[in-house]
Amino acid sequence: MCGIWGVIPRKKLNKTRTKQLIKNLYHYSEIRGKEASGIAYLDKNKMYLGKAAVPADKFVETSEYSAFWKNLNFILEGAFIGHSRLATNGSASAFENNQPCYADGIATVHNGIIINVDSLWSKNYDLNRQSQVDTEIFVKLLNKYLWEKGDVRCGIKNVYKDIAGMASTISLIQGEPSYLVAATNNGSLYYCIGNDGSLVFASERKILNESIAAAHLKAVFPTENIIHLHAREKLIFDLDEKILVNDYRVPIKKSICETINIFGKDSHEVKDSNAVNCLEVLDEQLWKSYDVNIEKIRKIKRCTKCLLPATMPFIEFDERGVCNYCHTYKKQKYLGKQQLLNKVTDLKTNIDGYDSLVTFSGGRDSSYGLHYFVKELGLKPVAYSYDWGMVTDLARRNQSRMCEKLGVELIIVSADIRKKRNNIRKNVSAWLKNPNLGMIPIFMAGDKHYFYYANRIGKELGLDSILLASNPFEKTYFKSGYCGVMPEILKTGEEKHAMERLPVSSICKMAGHYAGQFISNPRYINTSLIDTISAAASYYMIPHNYLHLYDYIPWNESVVDEVLVGQYDWEVADDTKSTWRIGDGTAAFYNYIYYMITGFTENDTLRSNQIREGQITREEGLALIYRDNRPRYDSIKWYFDTIGLPMREALDAINKMPKLY
């Protein structure tokens, strides 16, 4: 889940031009990952390496990066690769976890996640593991197969046969001769051949176009020369002969390679001075002190038809105990699969043959949606994901599974994750000083730019259709209800779409609630404010002209789970039996608050909607909420470790809040 690039300079790319092109590649690739950066250069017998835990734009301004270039003389004899990291499988603060990964004459940059990394290490017990990053097994396996077979094509083929999960890679291989090898199993790689024989690679067509244009090199790299390296394709370039290799066999012999590390292990690591060292070890006995009073919660009055409790905002019960939400509920009406097929049959394709953009968080509904769009409808989409710092590694691994198996390119937009997590920490800290149920959504404000980037990327790719697969039963109402906003269905009897925004009057009322809280608790007025306001604009003000899968076909939980787990080996969480919200790092915490204070969570509203639709019985729903509402302590701990707050203090403050039951 990173940005990777490569450059093979030839006649028209002198050192100055090449350096500028690479600086641009770093700059435009940074949107895919800002947690670490790295570079490698290979000439005939030397490999120069540099990496640090800083964003790319800062990386290129360091003294070590300048020293890297001073070491290079006649660059036309070699090739460069580089990396902008979105950290998974190992913290970016550990030098050895960052890329390029290097071993025995081979340096590799990798975008994606190898999901069977642990089993590969166990199987290949002769290989020595030195880091947490999954890319290391790729490099070690490539070394193993390469020197066993003496054949580059066979070596790279065997590695891709072994690994599972999305992987786009560019490798520099020092030998006799030396090679650059680019390969992908999901299509997230592009290259352009210059009219002087130069080559330049990047993770996205847009990154390639913008980098070339900003370096004023369009005359060398015409736009029409950009080629999409499709899923399960590879490209091999002989650096000695300076030619692309298309032979079935690509021989190589091992030779001695001198490795020069420009960056030391402790150079330029970014540390957040505001974060608290809060990695806590909590035993089972201590968790019990933060547990909820299940018996008391079970005594809360609930609707006799659905599961909504008396603590739900604006709820009323009739003489039979049936709530007003049930009285006003209208069952889903579906347009049908045929209308959906009619809708997507004539979608126009862009230059890369894509016909749509699928929003893809890595959660169960977007994962099933990607499957359905590709397998059931025969579409050729590109997937898009926005990572704001609370996407879990589990969600990323599931994204990797889906994109690899379906051969779908994934465009990642990564926020400044350190900054986002800092904003979350400040808002949670402010909230804990004066807890208010209506202010809990501010913890999640940072993810709403999801819609802004979806619109922008769709436009940039020339795609008219943006596809969503959001669960229609995720209507909660209580999050805005605790701000004093009555649901429209209770006021007018008109049901809103699950993704439909609030009317202006309700937005104003919610804004008034937030303004009052900001005045009474000035801690909310911090560096996150601008980000929160722009996030609100992304959600409430910009167009959301999306095609919603579940406007056409029914959402069925058992079908979704069976397809994902059965066909894609989709991963589930260790601390819950549910497959919902397991890729969202915030959900376990905010649902803990709601459960502790109100006696219910999002699960209650989801199951209530399923009951009203006749998908499950009330008894089944009750059993499910008792199962799924139990606090997910492992995930809560991850949340606090990630944002850098002491968890015990937070849970103590929540436990002291007055209960609504």
XYZ file of C-alpha atoms in Angstrom:
661
model
C 0.000 0.000 0.000
C 2.701 2.439 -1.084
C 4.040 4.479 -3.958
C 6.865 2.954 -5.977
C 8.816 4.269 -8.953
C 11.856 3.532 -11.084
C 14.066 5.375 -13.566
C 16.518 4.040 -16.133
C 18.238 7.154 -17.525
C 19.703 7.257 -21.001
C 21.099 9.876 -23.383
C 18.720 12.777 -22.778
C 18.563 12.351 -18.986
C 21.663 13.914 -17.555
C 22.217 13.987 -13.803
C 20.330 17.257 -13.294
C 17.292 16.166 -15.305
C 17.212 12.753 -13.655
C 17.445 14.242 -10.183
C 14.533 16.590 -10.941
C 12.424 13.763 -12.389
C 13.035 11.641 -9.297
C 12.180 14.552 -6.999
C 8.874 14.861 -8.849
C 8.224 11.125 -8.627
C 8.717 11.368 -4.882
C 6.429 14.366 -4.602
C 3.531 12.879 -6.565
C 3.955 9.387 -5.100
C 3.754 10.746 -1.565
C -0.050 10.716 -1.714
C 0.174 6.915 -1.519
C 2.243 6.923 1.676
C 4.001 9.483 3.860
C 5.482 7.413 6.688
C 8.887 6.576 5.183
C 10.911 7.027 2.005
C 13.786 5.281 0.285
C 15.949 5.077 -2.819
C 18.404 2.671 -4.445
C 20.775 3.028 -7.380
C 22.599 0.171 -9.087
C 25.500 0.521 -11.455
C 27.634 -2.394 -12.653
C 29.151 -3.342 -9.305
C 27.806 -0.987 -6.661
C 24.416 -0.660 -4.964
C 23.728 2.671 -3.251
C 20.918 2.614 -0.668
C 19.135 5.242 1.384
C 15.950 5.257 3.491
C 14.462 7.109 6.433
C 11.203 7.405 8.389
C 10.206 10.735 6.851
C 7.792 11.799 4.083
C 9.235 11.916 0.585
C 9.231 15.713 0.289
C 11.345 15.920 3.454
C 13.517 12.996 2.429
C 14.799 14.780 -0.682
C 15.840 17.802 1.415
C 18.114 15.883 3.787
C 21.895 16.127 3.776
C 22.106 12.350 3.347
C 20.049 12.523 0.169
C 22.432 15.171 -1.178
C 25.336 12.906 -0.263
C 23.645 10.066 -2.152
C 23.761 12.069 -5.363
C 27.337 13.243 -4.820
C 28.413 9.599 -4.829
C 26.977 9.063 -8.310
C 29.043 9.972 -11.335
C 28.057 8.550 -14.712
C 24.415 7.622 -14.004
C 23.671 6.357 -17.533
C 25.202 3.007 -16.590
C 22.588 2.153 -13.978
C 19.033 2.472 -12.703
C 17.098 3.952 -9.773
C 14.136 2.702 -7.740
C 12.278 4.497 -4.957
C 9.535 4.155 -2.398
C 6.998 6.235 -0.451
C 5.699 4.073 2.363
C 2.280 3.593 3.893
C 3.403 1.427 6.799
C 1.988 -2.076 7.181
C 3.703 -5.139 8.649
C 6.209 -3.305 10.789
C 6.568 0.198 12.161
C 8.226 2.778 9.937
C 10.274 3.904 12.953
C 12.368 0.717 12.626
C 15.008 1.263 9.922
C 14.968 -2.343 8.733
C 11.199 -2.232 8.033
C 11.497 0.481 5.408
C 12.258 0.116 1.731
C 14.065 -0.575 -0.517
C 14.589 -4.003 0.999
C 18.040 -5.330 0.200
C 19.716 -8.730 0.350
C 22.708 -10.178 -1.466
C 22.778 -7.908 -4.503
C 19.004 -7.431 -4.873
C 17.029 -4.307 -3.864
C 13.226 -4.247 -4.139
C 10.467 -1.706 -3.638
C 7.012 -3.163 -3.157
C 3.452 -1.861 -3.192
C 0.910 -4.199 -1.607
C 0.809 -6.742 1.209
C 2.031 -10.323 1.126
C -0.576 -11.965 3.335
C 1.047 -15.389 3.699
C 4.354 -13.967 4.878
C 4.540 -15.939 8.147
C 3.847 -19.273 6.487
C 6.477 -18.519 3.841
C 9.102 -17.897 6.507
C 8.127 -21.152 8.229
C 8.243 -23.070 4.971
C 11.589 -21.579 3.942
C 13.369 -22.168 7.234
C 16.734 -21.844 5.490
C 16.112 -18.104 5.047
C 17.036 -15.671 7.823
C 14.335 -13.161 8.807
C 15.645 -9.788 9.982
C 12.599 -7.504 9.968
C 8.816 -7.381 10.236
C 8.176 -5.981 6.775
C 6.639 -8.460 4.339
C 8.798 -7.282 1.438
C 11.799 -9.002 2.998
C 10.430 -12.460 2.157
C 10.009 -11.344 -1.466
C 13.662 -10.329 -1.704
C 14.928 -13.434 0.091
C 12.833 -15.753 -2.086
C 13.957 -13.951 -5.232
C 17.555 -14.453 -4.139
C 16.900 -18.123 -3.483
C 15.201 -18.866 -6.794
C 17.419 -16.590 -8.840
C 20.704 -18.193 -7.927
C 19.234 -21.697 -7.882
C 17.950 -21.390 -11.443
C 20.329 -18.803 -12.888
C 17.303 -17.371 -14.691
C 15.637 -14.022 -13.920
C 12.292 -14.817 -15.556
C 12.020 -18.151 -13.771
C 13.073 -16.591 -10.459
C 10.446 -13.835 -10.477
C 7.774 -16.259 -11.708
C 8.449 -18.638 -8.811
C 8.266 -15.841 -6.232
C 4.887 -14.660 -7.510
C 3.707 -18.254 -7.531
C 4.575 -18.554 -3.816
C 3.217 -15.284 -2.479
C -0.433 -14.477 -1.817
C -1.767 -10.945 -1.803
C -1.412 -7.867 -3.939
C 2.164 -7.146 -5.026
C 3.588 -4.656 -7.494
C 7.387 -4.615 -7.357
C 10.435 -3.076 -8.981
C 13.730 -4.845 -8.307
C 17.348 -4.056 -9.085
C 19.352 -7.260 -9.497
C 23.133 -7.037 -9.555
C 24.802 -9.847 -11.485
C 26.288 -10.727 -14.823
C 24.426 -9.080 -16.438
C 22.399 -6.792 -14.097
C 18.672 -6.276 -14.515
C 15.725 -4.127 -13.510
C 12.559 -6.216 -13.140
C 9.072 -4.719 -12.771
C 6.113 -7.005 -12.055
C 2.549 -6.809 -10.774
C -0.283 -9.211 -9.998
C -3.019 -6.564 -9.860
C -2.033 -3.929 -12.424
C -0.848 -1.116 -10.139
C 2.182 -0.212 -12.253
C 2.801 1.990 -15.293
C 5.880 2.794 -17.357
C 6.908 5.088 -20.164
C 9.617 4.475 -22.758
C 11.472 7.646 -23.724
C 12.450 8.412 -27.272
C 16.098 8.038 -26.179
C 15.549 4.604 -24.628
C 15.046 5.888 -21.066
C 12.379 4.264 -18.896
C 10.366 5.663 -16.029
C 7.924 3.725 -13.787
C 5.247 4.734 -11.263
C 2.313 3.230 -9.376
C -0.298 5.284 -11.242
C -0.662 6.823 -14.688
C -1.412 10.196 -13.095
C 1.778 10.124 -11.016
C 3.783 9.320 -14.130
C 2.145 12.064 -16.200
C 2.551 14.746 -13.541
C 6.151 13.829 -12.737
C 7.161 13.971 -16.394
C 5.335 17.261 -16.967
C 6.774 18.925 -13.852
C 10.295 17.957 -14.965
C 9.622 19.443 -18.444
C 10.365 16.087 -20.051
C 7.291 15.569 -22.224
C 9.497 15.815 -25.291
C 11.457 12.818 -24.000
C 8.465 10.905 -22.594
C 5.372 11.567 -24.756
C 2.073 10.799 -23.056
C 1.152 8.294 -25.748
C 4.212 6.228 -24.752
C 2.835 5.459 -21.284
C 2.037 1.750 -20.977
C -0.061 0.033 -18.322
C 1.628 -3.063 -16.910
C -1.492 -5.171 -16.456
C -2.198 -7.753 -13.786
C 0.208 -10.721 -13.878
C 2.558 -9.037 -16.316
C 6.277 -8.354 -15.933
C 8.971 -6.313 -17.641
C 12.688 -7.179 -17.603
C 15.386 -4.699 -18.623
C 19.001 -5.754 -19.201
C 21.028 -2.901 -17.698
C 24.266 -4.013 -19.378
C 22.901 -4.360 -22.907
C 20.383 -1.556 -22.324
C 17.486 -3.489 -23.841
C 14.127 -4.901 -22.843
C 14.323 -8.683 -22.631
C 11.556 -10.803 -24.097
C 13.320 -14.164 -24.219
C 11.784 -17.127 -22.436
C 15.033 -17.598 -20.517
C 16.920 -14.652 -19.002
C 20.268 -15.969 -17.729
C 22.206 -14.368 -14.889
C 25.349 -15.218 -12.944
C 26.122 -14.111 -9.435
C 28.871 -11.548 -8.951
C 30.275 -9.480 -6.110
C 28.319 -6.312 -5.357
C 29.514 -3.525 -3.064
C 26.681 -2.034 -0.999
C 26.891 1.588 0.155
C 24.331 2.731 2.764
C 23.952 6.492 2.706
C 21.460 6.781 5.574
C 22.235 5.438 9.042
C 19.721 3.558 11.150
C 18.930 6.533 13.393
C 18.781 9.254 10.776
C 15.742 11.470 10.444
C 13.231 9.402 12.358
C 10.105 11.408 13.045
C 8.880 11.312 16.612
C 5.700 12.974 17.836
C 6.614 15.045 20.883
C 2.958 15.356 21.875
C 2.316 11.612 21.998
C 2.329 9.804 25.306
C 4.272 6.585 25.693
C 1.175 4.572 26.498
C 1.882 1.020 25.379
C 0.236 -0.773 28.266
C 0.139 -4.416 29.169
C -3.290 -5.208 30.587
C -4.176 -8.567 32.022
C -7.600 -10.190 32.031
C -8.307 -9.214 35.624
C -7.716 -5.547 34.862
C -10.024 -5.702 31.835
C -12.836 -6.800 34.132
C -12.688 -3.461 35.934
C -13.607 -1.808 32.626
C -16.359 -4.243 31.719
C -19.983 -3.205 31.285
C -22.873 -4.199 33.507
C -24.446 -6.775 31.198
C -27.211 -7.729 33.596
C -28.308 -4.142 34.039
C -28.203 -3.534 30.288
C -30.397 -6.575 29.682
C -33.082 -4.998 31.883
C -33.380 -1.905 29.678
C -36.813 -1.638 28.085
C -36.646 -2.520 24.401
C -39.078 -2.399 21.517
C -41.083 -5.598 21.388
C -40.752 -5.748 17.598
C -37.139 -4.652 17.046
C -34.314 -4.212 19.564
C -34.112 -0.460 20.070
C -33.842 0.466 23.767
C -35.445 3.223 25.788
C -32.110 5.073 25.729
C -32.398 5.639 21.960
C -32.915 9.354 21.200
C -36.513 10.358 20.378
C -37.858 6.851 20.918
C -41.473 6.313 21.965
C -43.406 3.083 22.591
C -47.075 2.367 21.965
C -49.297 0.338 24.270
C -47.913 -2.893 22.757
C -44.341 -1.789 23.367
C -43.611 -1.202 19.655
C -41.367 1.805 18.984
C -42.050 4.736 16.674
C -39.029 3.768 14.537
C -40.792 0.504 13.676
C -44.089 2.305 12.972
C -42.454 4.628 10.452
C -40.057 2.106 8.892
C -40.591 1.292 5.219
C -39.140 -1.886 3.762
C -36.447 -1.645 1.116
C -37.595 -1.603 -2.493
C -35.038 -2.885 -4.962
C -34.710 -1.881 -8.602
C -33.537 -5.370 -9.571
C -30.403 -6.874 -11.085
C -31.674 -6.374 -14.634
C -31.931 -2.614 -14.147
C -28.439 -2.678 -12.672
C -27.157 -4.527 -15.745
C -28.911 -2.014 -17.982
C -27.267 0.786 -16.009
C -23.717 -0.528 -16.402
C -23.884 -2.144 -19.846
C -22.790 0.892 -21.808
C -20.302 2.459 -19.402
C -17.574 4.170 -21.372
C -14.001 3.030 -20.767
C -10.953 5.208 -20.232
C -7.491 4.902 -21.772
C -6.625 1.918 -19.553
C -9.844 0.055 -20.287
C -11.468 0.826 -16.929
C -15.200 1.523 -16.921
C -15.801 2.541 -13.294
C -14.291 3.507 -9.955
C -15.168 1.339 -6.934
C -14.778 2.812 -3.468
C -13.017 0.143 -1.455
C -12.367 0.486 2.274
C -11.458 -3.154 2.844
C -14.551 -3.707 4.997
C -16.946 -6.535 4.277
C -19.501 -4.596 2.231
C -17.020 -2.858 -0.056
C -15.127 -6.151 -0.429
C -18.276 -7.977 -1.472
C -19.167 -5.076 -3.733
C -15.843 -5.337 -5.555
C -16.444 -9.064 -6.004
C -19.967 -8.475 -7.316
C -19.001 -5.707 -9.737
C -16.220 -7.825 -11.252
C -17.588 -11.370 -11.077
C -21.355 -10.884 -11.353
C -21.529 -7.819 -13.590
C -18.322 -8.303 -15.594
C -17.120 -4.754 -15.006
C -13.514 -3.627 -15.281
C -13.160 -1.213 -12.387
C -10.241 0.422 -10.672
C -10.547 0.407 -6.879
C -9.899 3.406 -4.654
C -9.225 3.653 -0.919
C -8.621 6.587 1.422
C -6.353 5.802 4.362
C -6.706 8.366 7.144
C -4.748 6.516 9.794
C -7.516 4.380 11.266
C -7.613 1.711 8.562
C -6.357 -1.417 10.300
C -3.742 -3.772 8.899
C -6.478 -6.411 8.775
C -8.465 -4.231 6.354
C -5.356 -3.648 4.270
C -4.657 -7.369 4.111
C -8.212 -7.990 2.948
C -7.793 -5.306 0.300
C -4.640 -7.104 -0.792
C -6.473 -10.453 -1.004
C -9.323 -9.082 -3.060
C -7.244 -7.042 -5.514
C -4.786 -9.856 -6.145
C -7.445 -12.493 -6.774
C -9.553 -10.181 -8.926
C -6.592 -8.541 -10.708
C -7.854 -5.062 -9.807
C -5.666 -1.974 -9.609
C -5.934 -0.165 -6.266
C -5.378 3.568 -6.043
C -4.434 4.568 -2.506
C -4.822 8.082 -1.175
C -2.950 8.339 2.092
C -3.473 11.296 4.369
C -0.674 12.678 6.509
C -1.259 9.855 8.982
C 0.870 11.298 11.762
C -1.068 14.551 11.530
C -4.444 12.786 11.381
C -3.663 10.669 14.434
C -2.445 13.747 16.237
C -5.793 15.400 15.457
C -7.697 12.378 16.763
C -5.643 12.400 19.955
C -6.391 16.083 20.544
C -10.121 15.639 19.988
C -10.371 12.534 22.178
C -8.417 14.375 24.889
C -10.785 17.327 24.623
C -13.824 15.048 24.748
C -12.578 13.251 27.875
C -12.426 16.578 29.729
C -16.144 17.132 29.151
C -17.749 13.976 27.685
C -20.807 14.485 25.497
C -22.452 11.736 23.442
C -23.279 14.116 20.619
C -19.595 14.924 20.101
C -18.392 11.356 19.549
C -18.559 11.647 15.717
C -15.751 14.214 15.875
C -13.391 11.270 16.464
C -14.212 10.078 12.928
C -14.282 13.452 11.153
C -10.961 12.778 9.474
C -12.330 9.987 7.273
C -14.917 12.106 5.461
C -12.423 13.292 2.840
C -13.104 9.836 1.404
C -15.878 11.379 -0.707
C -13.793 14.322 -1.899
C -11.051 12.054 -3.218
C -13.536 9.623 -4.751
C -14.984 12.464 -6.827
C -11.563 13.834 -7.713
C -10.069 10.511 -8.790
C -13.141 9.588 -10.810
C -12.805 12.855 -12.689
C -9.050 12.473 -13.185
C -9.492 8.974 -14.587
C -12.268 10.096 -16.906
C -14.797 7.752 -15.301
C -18.433 8.772 -15.067
C -19.499 5.998 -12.700
C -18.457 5.765 -9.057
C -19.735 2.568 -7.450
C -20.500 2.042 -3.761
C -21.598 -1.030 -1.862
C -22.652 0.512 1.443
C -24.908 -1.477 3.744
C -28.464 -0.014 3.574
C -29.143 -1.137 7.151
C -26.382 0.970 8.690
C -28.832 3.754 9.509
C -28.045 4.637 13.102
C -29.906 7.916 13.803
C -28.609 8.050 17.372
C -25.274 9.680 16.498
C -27.014 12.844 15.329
C -29.849 12.186 17.768
C -27.593 12.894 20.726
C -27.006 16.320 19.130
C -30.742 16.940 19.408
C -31.447 16.198 15.727
C -34.656 14.235 15.195
C -34.520 11.737 12.303
C -36.468 12.800 9.238
C -38.383 9.522 9.245
C -39.915 10.426 12.619
C -40.760 13.940 11.466
C -42.073 13.283 7.976
C -42.422 9.520 7.651
C -40.004 9.642 4.709
C -37.066 7.232 4.868
C -33.685 8.476 3.739
C -31.057 6.444 1.938
C -28.365 5.074 4.260
C -25.804 7.327 2.527
C -28.128 10.304 2.110
C -27.141 13.434 3.941
C -29.185 15.309 6.512
C -31.428 18.188 5.394
C -30.136 21.727 5.874
C -32.240 22.337 8.989
C -30.796 19.267 10.687
C -27.254 20.170 9.654
C -27.723 23.619 11.178
C -29.040 22.130 14.405
C -26.107 19.742 14.594
C -23.681 22.602 13.878
C -25.293 24.556 16.714
C -24.714 21.663 19.104
C -21.067 21.462 18.064
C -20.628 25.225 18.412
C -22.032 25.114 21.942
C -19.630 22.325 22.872
C -16.704 24.229 21.370
C -17.575 27.261 23.479
C -17.953 25.256 26.687
C -14.861 23.165 25.950
C -12.224 25.291 24.129
C -9.905 22.261 23.902
C -11.789 21.382 20.715
C -10.358 24.526 19.145
C -7.044 22.990 18.128
C -5.035 22.194 15.003
C -7.661 19.652 13.919
C -10.332 22.322 13.384
C -9.584 23.121 9.735
C -9.405 19.416 8.906
C -12.736 18.813 10.673
C -14.450 21.656 8.805
C -13.150 20.516 5.405
C -14.212 16.959 6.251
C -17.727 18.163 7.020
C -17.778 19.990 3.687
C -16.715 16.772 1.914
C -19.612 14.918 3.470
C -22.376 17.529 3.485
C -21.640 19.893 0.589
C -20.001 18.182 -2.399
C -22.001 16.012 -4.845
C -22.399 12.308 -4.022
C -23.581 11.046 -7.392
C -22.800 7.392 -6.837
C -24.315 4.128 -8.002
C -25.338 2.182 -4.894
C -25.265 -1.590 -5.341
C -27.953 -2.215 -2.739
C -30.444 0.052 -4.443
C -30.701 -2.803 -6.935
C -30.152 -6.064 -5.066
C -30.832 -7.139 -1.446
C -28.032 -7.052 1.087
C -27.727 -10.487 2.666
C -25.218 -10.927 5.469
C -24.827 -14.688 5.153
C -24.198 -14.453 1.397
C -21.641 -11.671 1.901
C -19.745 -13.619 4.568
C -19.879 -16.918 2.676
C -18.473 -15.377 -0.508
C -15.691 -13.439 1.216
C -14.491 -16.177 3.546
C -15.162 -19.062 1.173
C -13.829 -17.620 -2.076
C -11.226 -15.124 -0.923
C -10.033 -16.484 2.423
C -11.132 -13.129 3.830
C -9.637 -12.484 7.247
C -11.729 -11.942 10.393
C -10.779 -10.350 13.707
C -9.685 -12.258 16.783
C -11.748 -10.242 19.268
C -15.225 -10.556 17.720
C -17.362 -13.076 15.848
C -18.839 -10.326 13.679
C -17.360 -9.363 10.304
C -18.711 -5.797 10.564
C -16.486 -2.809 11.377
C -13.414 -4.985 11.870
C -11.338 -2.891 9.478
C -12.250 0.398 11.175
C -9.844 1.232 13.985
C -12.247 3.672 15.661
C -15.361 1.489 15.870
C -14.391 -0.597 18.900
C -13.744 2.523 20.977
C -16.801 4.586 20.128
C -19.085 1.565 20.413
C -17.587 0.897 23.844
C -18.630 4.403 24.906
C -22.154 4.012 23.562
C -22.546 0.595 25.167
C -21.178 1.706 28.526
C -23.332 4.853 28.709
C -26.487 4.005 26.730
C -26.571 0.209 26.788
C -26.585 -0.182 22.987
C -24.356 0.280 19.933
C -24.503 0.352 16.148
C -25.150 -3.384 16.305
C -28.588 -2.761 17.818
C -29.661 -0.482 14.974
C -28.264 -2.850 12.327
C -30.029 -5.893 13.775
C -33.252 -3.919 14.265
C -33.293 -3.036 10.582
C -32.674 -6.673 9.653
C -35.595 -7.705 11.875
C -37.899 -5.179 10.205
C -36.839 -6.541 6.811
C -37.613 -10.103 7.905
C -34.014 -11.229 7.471
C -33.670 -12.414 11.073
C -36.027 -12.977 13.985
C -36.043 -10.792 17.077
C -34.638 -13.699 19.100
C -31.767 -14.117 16.639
C -31.093 -10.399 16.698
C -31.081 -10.302 20.498
C -28.548 -13.129 20.646
C -26.367 -11.331 18.090
C -26.288 -8.004 19.935
C -25.448 -9.732 23.213
C -22.581 -11.442 21.375
C -21.312 -8.521 19.298
C -21.723 -5.694 21.827
C -19.179 -7.155 24.203
C -16.214 -4.750 24.344
C -13.418 -5.503 21.883
C -10.555 -4.792 24.256
C -7.745 -5.800 21.888
C -9.017 -3.320 19.312
C -9.543 -0.613 21.931
C -5.956 -1.067 23.075
C -4.745 -0.828 19.450
C -6.661 2.443 19.107
C -5.018 4.086 22.098
C -1.563 2.749 21.261
C -2.002 4.154 17.756
C -3.178 7.655 18.660
C -0.787 7.895 21.618
C -3.108 8.319 24.613
C -3.049 6.475 27.959
C -5.942 4.058 27.720
C -6.563 3.580 31.423
C -7.195 7.275 31.985
C -9.687 7.320 29.118
C -11.583 4.235 30.245
C -11.631 5.522 33.831
C -13.225 8.758 32.617
C -15.836 6.871 30.573
C -16.703 4.610 33.494
C -17.405 7.667 35.655
C -19.926 9.089 33.184
C -23.577 8.885 34.291
C -25.445 6.026 32.616
C -28.719 6.525 30.744
C -30.170 3.265 32.090
